[in-house]
Tab-separated table of C-alpha atoms in Angstrom:
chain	number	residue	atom	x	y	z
I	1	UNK	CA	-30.900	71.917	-33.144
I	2	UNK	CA	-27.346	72.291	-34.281
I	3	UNK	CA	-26.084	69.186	-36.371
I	4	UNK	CA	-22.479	67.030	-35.968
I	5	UNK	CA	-19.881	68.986	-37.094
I	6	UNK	CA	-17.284	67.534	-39.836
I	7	UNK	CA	-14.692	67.465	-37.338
I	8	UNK	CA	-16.503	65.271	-35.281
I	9	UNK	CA	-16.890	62.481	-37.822
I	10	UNK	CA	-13.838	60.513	-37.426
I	11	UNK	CA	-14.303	60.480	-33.692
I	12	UNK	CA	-17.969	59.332	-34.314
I	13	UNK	CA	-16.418	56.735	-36.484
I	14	UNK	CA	-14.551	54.799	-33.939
I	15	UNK	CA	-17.311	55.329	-30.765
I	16	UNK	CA	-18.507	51.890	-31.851
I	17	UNK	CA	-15.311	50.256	-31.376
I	18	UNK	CA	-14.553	51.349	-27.886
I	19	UNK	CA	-15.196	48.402	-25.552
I	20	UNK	CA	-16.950	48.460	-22.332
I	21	UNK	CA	-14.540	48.680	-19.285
I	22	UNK	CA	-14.098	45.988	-17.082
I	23	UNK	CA	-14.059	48.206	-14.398
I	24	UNK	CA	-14.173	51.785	-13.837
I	25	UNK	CA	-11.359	52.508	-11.393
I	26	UNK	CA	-8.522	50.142	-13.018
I	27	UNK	CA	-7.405	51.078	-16.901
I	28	UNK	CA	-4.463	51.558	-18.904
I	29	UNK	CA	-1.141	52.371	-16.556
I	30	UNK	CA	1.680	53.994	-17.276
I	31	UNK	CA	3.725	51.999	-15.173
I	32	UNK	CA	3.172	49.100	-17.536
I	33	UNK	CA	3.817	51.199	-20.316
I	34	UNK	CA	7.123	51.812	-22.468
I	35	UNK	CA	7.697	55.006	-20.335
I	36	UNK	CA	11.118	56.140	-19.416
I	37	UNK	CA	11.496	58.084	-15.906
I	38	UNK	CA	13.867	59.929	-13.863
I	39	UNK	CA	16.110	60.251	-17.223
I	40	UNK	CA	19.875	61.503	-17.019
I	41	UNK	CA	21.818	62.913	-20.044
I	42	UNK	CA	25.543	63.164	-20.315
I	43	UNK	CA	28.374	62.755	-22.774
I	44	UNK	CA	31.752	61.475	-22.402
I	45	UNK	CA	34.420	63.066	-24.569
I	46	UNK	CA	37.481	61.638	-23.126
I	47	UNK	CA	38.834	57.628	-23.076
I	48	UNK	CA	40.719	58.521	-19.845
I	49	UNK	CA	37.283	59.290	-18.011
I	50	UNK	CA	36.156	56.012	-18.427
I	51	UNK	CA	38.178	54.450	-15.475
I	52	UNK	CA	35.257	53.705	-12.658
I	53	UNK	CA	35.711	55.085	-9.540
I	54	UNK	CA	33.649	52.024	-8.055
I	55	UNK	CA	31.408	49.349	-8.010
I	56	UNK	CA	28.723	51.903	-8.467
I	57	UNK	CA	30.090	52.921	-12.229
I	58	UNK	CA	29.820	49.364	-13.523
I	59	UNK	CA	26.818	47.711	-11.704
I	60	UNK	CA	23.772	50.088	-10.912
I	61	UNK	CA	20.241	49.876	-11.268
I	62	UNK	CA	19.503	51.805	-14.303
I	63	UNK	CA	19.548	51.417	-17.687
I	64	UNK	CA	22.429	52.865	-19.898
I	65	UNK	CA	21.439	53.626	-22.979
I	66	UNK	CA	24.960	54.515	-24.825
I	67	UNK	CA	25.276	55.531	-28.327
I	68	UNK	CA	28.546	55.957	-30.364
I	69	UNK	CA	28.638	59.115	-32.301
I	70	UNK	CA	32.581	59.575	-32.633
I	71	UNK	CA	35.237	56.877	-32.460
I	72	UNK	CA	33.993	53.798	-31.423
I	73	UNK	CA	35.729	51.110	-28.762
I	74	UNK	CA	35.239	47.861	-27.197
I	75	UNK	CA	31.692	47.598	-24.660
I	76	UNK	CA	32.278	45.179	-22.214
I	77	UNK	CA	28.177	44.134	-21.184
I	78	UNK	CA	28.386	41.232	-18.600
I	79	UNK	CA	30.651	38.112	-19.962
I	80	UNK	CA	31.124	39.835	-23.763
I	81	UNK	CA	32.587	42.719	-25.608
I	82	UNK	CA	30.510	44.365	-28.290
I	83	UNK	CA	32.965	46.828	-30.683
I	84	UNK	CA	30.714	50.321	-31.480
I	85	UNK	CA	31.590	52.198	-34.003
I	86	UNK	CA	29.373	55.711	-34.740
I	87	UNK	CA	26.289	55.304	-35.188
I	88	UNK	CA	25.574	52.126	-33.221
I	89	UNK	CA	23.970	51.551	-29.278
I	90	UNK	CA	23.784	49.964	-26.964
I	91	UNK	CA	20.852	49.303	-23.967
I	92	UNK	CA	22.502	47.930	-20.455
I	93	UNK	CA	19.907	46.864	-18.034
I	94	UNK	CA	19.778	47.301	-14.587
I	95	UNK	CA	22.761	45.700	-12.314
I	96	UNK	CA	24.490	43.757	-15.859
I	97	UNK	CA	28.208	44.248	-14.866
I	98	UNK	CA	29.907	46.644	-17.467
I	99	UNK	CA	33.146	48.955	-17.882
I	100	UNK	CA	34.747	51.003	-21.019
I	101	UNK	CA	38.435	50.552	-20.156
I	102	UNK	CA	39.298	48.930	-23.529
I	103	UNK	CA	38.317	52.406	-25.199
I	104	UNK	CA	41.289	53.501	-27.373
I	105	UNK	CA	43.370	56.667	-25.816
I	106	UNK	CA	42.364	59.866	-27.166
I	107	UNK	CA	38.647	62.146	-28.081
I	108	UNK	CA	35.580	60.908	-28.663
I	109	UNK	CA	32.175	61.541	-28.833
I	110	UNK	CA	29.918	59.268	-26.860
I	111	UNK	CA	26.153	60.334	-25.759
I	112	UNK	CA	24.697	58.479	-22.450
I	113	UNK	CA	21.153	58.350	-21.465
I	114	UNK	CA	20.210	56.568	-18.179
I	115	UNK	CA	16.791	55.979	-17.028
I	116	UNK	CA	14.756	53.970	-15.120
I	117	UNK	CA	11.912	51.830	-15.981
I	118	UNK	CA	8.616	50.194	-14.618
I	119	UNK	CA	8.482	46.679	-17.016
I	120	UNK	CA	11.860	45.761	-18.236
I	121	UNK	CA	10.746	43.365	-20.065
I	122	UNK	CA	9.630	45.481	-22.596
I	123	UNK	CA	13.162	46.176	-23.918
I	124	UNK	CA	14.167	42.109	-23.150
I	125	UNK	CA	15.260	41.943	-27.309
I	126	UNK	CA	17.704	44.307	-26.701
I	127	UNK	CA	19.575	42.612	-23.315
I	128	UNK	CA	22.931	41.730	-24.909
I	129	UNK	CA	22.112	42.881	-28.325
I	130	UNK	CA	23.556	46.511	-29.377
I	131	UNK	CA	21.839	47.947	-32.689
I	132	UNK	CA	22.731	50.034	-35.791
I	133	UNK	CA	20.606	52.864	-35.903
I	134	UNK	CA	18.987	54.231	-38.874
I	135	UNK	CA	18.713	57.813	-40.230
I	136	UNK	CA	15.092	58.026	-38.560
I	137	UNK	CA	16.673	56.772	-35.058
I	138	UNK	CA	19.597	59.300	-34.993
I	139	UNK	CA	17.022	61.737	-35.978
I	140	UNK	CA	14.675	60.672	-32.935
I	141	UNK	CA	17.666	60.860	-30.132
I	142	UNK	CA	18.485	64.155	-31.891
I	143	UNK	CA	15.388	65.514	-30.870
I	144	UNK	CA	15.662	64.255	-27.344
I	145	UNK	CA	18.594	66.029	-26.990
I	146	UNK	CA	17.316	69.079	-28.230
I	147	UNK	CA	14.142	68.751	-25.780
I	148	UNK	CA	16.912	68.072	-23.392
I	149	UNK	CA	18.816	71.528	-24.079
I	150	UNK	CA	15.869	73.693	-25.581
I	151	UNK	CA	14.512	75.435	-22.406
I	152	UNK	CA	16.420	78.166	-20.915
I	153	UNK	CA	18.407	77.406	-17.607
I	154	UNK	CA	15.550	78.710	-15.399
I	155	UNK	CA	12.896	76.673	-16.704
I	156	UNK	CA	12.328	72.761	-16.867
I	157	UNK	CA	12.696	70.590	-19.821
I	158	UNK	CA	9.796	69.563	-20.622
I	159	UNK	CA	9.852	65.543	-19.675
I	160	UNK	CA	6.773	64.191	-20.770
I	161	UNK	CA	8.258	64.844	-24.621
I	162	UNK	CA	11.740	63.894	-23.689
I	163	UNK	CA	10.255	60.038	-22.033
I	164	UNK	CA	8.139	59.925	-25.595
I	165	UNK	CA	11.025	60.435	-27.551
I	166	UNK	CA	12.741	57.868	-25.318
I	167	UNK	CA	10.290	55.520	-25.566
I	168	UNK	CA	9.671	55.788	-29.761
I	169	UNK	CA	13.458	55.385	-30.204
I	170	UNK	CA	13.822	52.641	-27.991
I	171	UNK	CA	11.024	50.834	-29.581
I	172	UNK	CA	12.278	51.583	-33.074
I	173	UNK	CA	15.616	49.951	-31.801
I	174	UNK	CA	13.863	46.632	-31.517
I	175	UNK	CA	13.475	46.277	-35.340
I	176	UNK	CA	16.831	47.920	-35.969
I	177	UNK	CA	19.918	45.572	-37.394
I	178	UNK	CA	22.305	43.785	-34.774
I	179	UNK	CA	25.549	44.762	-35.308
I	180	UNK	CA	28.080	42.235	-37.550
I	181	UNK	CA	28.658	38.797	-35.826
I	182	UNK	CA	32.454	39.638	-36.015
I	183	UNK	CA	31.896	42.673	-33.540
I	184	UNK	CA	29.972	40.619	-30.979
I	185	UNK	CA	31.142	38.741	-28.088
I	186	UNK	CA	34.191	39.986	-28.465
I	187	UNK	CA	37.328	39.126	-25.732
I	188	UNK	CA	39.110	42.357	-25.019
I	189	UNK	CA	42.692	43.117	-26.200
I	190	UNK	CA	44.062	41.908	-22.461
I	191	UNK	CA	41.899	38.808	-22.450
I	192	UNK	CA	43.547	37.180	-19.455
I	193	UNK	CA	42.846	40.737	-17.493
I	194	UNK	CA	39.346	40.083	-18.134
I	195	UNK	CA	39.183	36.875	-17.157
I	196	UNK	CA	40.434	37.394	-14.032
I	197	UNK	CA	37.718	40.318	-13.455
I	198	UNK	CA	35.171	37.854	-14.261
I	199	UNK	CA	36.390	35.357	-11.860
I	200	UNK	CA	37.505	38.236	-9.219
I	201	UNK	CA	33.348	39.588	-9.690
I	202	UNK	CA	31.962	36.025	-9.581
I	203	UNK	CA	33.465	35.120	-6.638
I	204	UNK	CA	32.315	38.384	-4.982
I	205	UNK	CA	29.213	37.637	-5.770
I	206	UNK	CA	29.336	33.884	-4.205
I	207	UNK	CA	30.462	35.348	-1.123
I	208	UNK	CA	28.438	38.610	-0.317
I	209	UNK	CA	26.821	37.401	3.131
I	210	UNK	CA	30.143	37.072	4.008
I	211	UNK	CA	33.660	38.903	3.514
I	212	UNK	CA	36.618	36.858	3.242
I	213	UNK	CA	39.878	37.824	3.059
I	214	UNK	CA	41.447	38.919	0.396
I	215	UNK	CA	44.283	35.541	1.167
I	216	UNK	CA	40.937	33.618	0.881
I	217	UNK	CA	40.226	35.392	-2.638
I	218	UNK	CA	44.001	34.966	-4.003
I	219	UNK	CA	44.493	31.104	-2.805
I	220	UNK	CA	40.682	30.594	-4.410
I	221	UNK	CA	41.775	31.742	-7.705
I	222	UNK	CA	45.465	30.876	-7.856
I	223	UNK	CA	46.972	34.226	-8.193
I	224	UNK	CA	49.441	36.119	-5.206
I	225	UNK	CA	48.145	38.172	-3.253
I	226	UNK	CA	50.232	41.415	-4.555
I	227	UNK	CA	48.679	40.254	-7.977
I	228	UNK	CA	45.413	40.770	-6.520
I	229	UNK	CA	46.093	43.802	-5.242
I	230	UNK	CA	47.435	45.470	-8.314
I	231	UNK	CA	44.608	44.143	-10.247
I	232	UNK	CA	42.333	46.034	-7.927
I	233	UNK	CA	44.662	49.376	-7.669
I	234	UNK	CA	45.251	49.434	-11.186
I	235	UNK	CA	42.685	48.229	-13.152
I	236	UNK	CA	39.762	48.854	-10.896
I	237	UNK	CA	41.006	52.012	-9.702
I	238	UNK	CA	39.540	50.853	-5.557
I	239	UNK	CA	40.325	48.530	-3.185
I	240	UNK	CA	39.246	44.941	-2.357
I	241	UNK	CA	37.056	46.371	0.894
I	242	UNK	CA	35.179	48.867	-1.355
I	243	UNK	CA	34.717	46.602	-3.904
I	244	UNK	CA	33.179	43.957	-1.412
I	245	UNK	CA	30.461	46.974	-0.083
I	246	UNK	CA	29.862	48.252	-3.230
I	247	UNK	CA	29.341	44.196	-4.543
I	248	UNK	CA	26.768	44.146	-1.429
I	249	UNK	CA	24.806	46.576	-2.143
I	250	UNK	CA	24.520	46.425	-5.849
I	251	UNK	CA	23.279	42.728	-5.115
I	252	UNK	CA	20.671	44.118	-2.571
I	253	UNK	CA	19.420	46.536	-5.205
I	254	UNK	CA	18.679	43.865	-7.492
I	255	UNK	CA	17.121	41.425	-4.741
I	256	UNK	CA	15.113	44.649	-3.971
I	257	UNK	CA	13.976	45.025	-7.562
I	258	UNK	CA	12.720	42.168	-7.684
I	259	UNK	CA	10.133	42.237	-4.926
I	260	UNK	CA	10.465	39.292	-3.652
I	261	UNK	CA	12.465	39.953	-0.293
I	262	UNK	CA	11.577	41.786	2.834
I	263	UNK	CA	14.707	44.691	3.499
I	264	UNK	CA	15.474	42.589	6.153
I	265	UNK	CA	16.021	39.182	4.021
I	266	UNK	CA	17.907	41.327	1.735
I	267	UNK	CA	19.870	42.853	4.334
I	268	UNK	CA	20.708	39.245	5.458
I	269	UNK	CA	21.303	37.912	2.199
I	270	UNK	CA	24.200	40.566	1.472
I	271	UNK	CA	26.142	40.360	4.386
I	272	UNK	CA	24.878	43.311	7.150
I	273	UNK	CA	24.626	42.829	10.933
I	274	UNK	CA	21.197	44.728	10.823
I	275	UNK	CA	18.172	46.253	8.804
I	276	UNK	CA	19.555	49.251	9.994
I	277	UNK	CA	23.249	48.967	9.070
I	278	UNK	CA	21.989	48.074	5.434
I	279	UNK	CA	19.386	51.086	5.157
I	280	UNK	CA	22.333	53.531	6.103
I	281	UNK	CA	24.899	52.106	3.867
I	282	UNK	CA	21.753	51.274	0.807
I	283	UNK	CA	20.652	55.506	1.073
I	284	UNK	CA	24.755	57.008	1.487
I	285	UNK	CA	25.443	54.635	-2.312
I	286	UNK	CA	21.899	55.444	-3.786
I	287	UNK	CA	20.558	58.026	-2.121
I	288	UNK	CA	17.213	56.749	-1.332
I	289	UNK	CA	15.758	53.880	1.610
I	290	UNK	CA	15.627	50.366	0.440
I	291	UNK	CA	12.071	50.635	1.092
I	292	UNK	CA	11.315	53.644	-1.191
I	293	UNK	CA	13.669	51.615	-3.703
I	294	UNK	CA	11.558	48.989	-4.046
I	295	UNK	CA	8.585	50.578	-4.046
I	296	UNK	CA	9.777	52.985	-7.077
I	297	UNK	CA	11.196	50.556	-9.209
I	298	UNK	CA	9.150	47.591	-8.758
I	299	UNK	CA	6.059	47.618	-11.421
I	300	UNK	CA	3.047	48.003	-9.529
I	301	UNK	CA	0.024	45.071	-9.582
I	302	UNK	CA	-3.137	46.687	-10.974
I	303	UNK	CA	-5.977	46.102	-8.489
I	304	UNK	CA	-9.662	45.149	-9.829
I	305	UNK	CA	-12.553	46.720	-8.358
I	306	UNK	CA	-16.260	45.936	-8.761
């Protein structure tokens, strides 16, 4: 009779330890693991590219992982501005208001990875917290990137190893330094621009089961209404109308998220005549049904069986 082998003796080692399963049809998942999906790489390279073409470029449902690697600028994440320089990131979450349009004029180097993600709450320490990434970090989103580019155009990158390499640098980000108090929560260089974005979003927001006016908008903040529209046209780069659909539906994709609403209590809540109206317009911005939405991005409850 043949004997253990030495190779088996670790293994044989830990048997012991392994606990008995509560049941045999409900175990580990990996939609409650650290486990980045659906995963988007792209660079930016110019300050000019930067102005949002909508709603859609500052308020979506993924996460934006963005990491400085030449000439840094001013983040704006939600009601603060955190100032990168290279070397340092940043994790948005899903549907936090953000825009780039206090970046200084000129090239740069700036590395974006958006993904989606099963438990966000497993990345809560870094909501509103941008880090300063160690040797061993740049090192770890190197090789992402090279997973990323290694294959040749007809085959697939190979995303199992790309979502672990995600996964170990995001997790190596909790324990990395925040950046320097005087580079957080920052007001950006036209402060009073800003302030009126806030107040132009917030009020959006109030208002998204209904659309008034953009005299209704101007007389509720104070400002004329060729103010408004300049703000919009200029600084925005869309107009009030858009911005109101895009509001809607960026608003529906976080009710939806959540999992607490029906489609057609979201579709109520955010201002459409119809289930049906707000299906079309939800799949033409985000390219999938509210229904399959949900379903994909909200984390799953693990059934017990006997």
């Amino acid at each position: 009779m043949s004997q253990p082998g030495p190779s088996t003796a670790a293994l044989r080692r830990m048997l012991p330890r392994i606990p008995r399963p509560a049941s045999l049809f409900s175990g580990l998942r990996r939609e409650e693991a650290l486990a980045p999906d659906n995963i988007i790489f792209f660079k930016q390279t110019d300050a000019a590219a930067f102005r949002p073409e909508g709603v859609s470029d500052n308020h979506h449902h993924r996460f934006e992982l963005v990491t400085v690697l030449r000439k840094g600028g001013l983040v704006r994440v939600g009601e603060h501005g955190y100032l990168l320089e290279p070397g340092e990131a940043a994790l948005i979450f899903p549907n936090q208001f953000h825009h780039y349009m206090d970046v200084e004029a000129g090239r740069l180097e700036w590395l974006f990875i958006t993904f989606e993600l099963g438990e966000p709450g497993l990345l809560a320490a870094l909501r509103d917290a941008p880090r300063r990434l160690g040797e061993a970090e740049l090192a770890l989103l190197g090789e992402a990137v090279k997973a990323r580019l290694a294959r040749s155009p007809e085959e697939e990158p190979d995303t199992l190893q790309i979502s672990h390499l995600l996964a170990t640098l995001l997790r190596r980000m909790l324990a990395c330094p925040p950046l320097p108090t005087a580079r957080r929560h920052l007001r950006a260089a036209r402060a009073t621009r800003d302030t009126l974005l806030e107040r132009i979003n917030q009020y959006v927001r109030d208002h998204l089961a209904r659309a008034p006016g953009i005299e209704a908008l101007a007389q509720e903040l104070g400002y004329s209404v060729s103010h408004l529209r300049a703000i919009f046209r200029d600084e925005l780069g869309l107009s009030l109308g858009r911005y109101w659909r895009e509001s809607r539906l960026s608003r529906a994709a976080e009710l939806l998220q959540s999992g607490q609403y029906p489609v057609a209590d979201v579709a109520r809540q955010t201002g459409f005549d119809s289930p049906f109206s707000f299906s079309r317009a939800f799949k033409r911005t985000y390219g999938i049904p509210p229904k399959a939405y949900s379903r994909r991005l909200r984390t799953p409850n693990p059934t017990t069986h006997p």
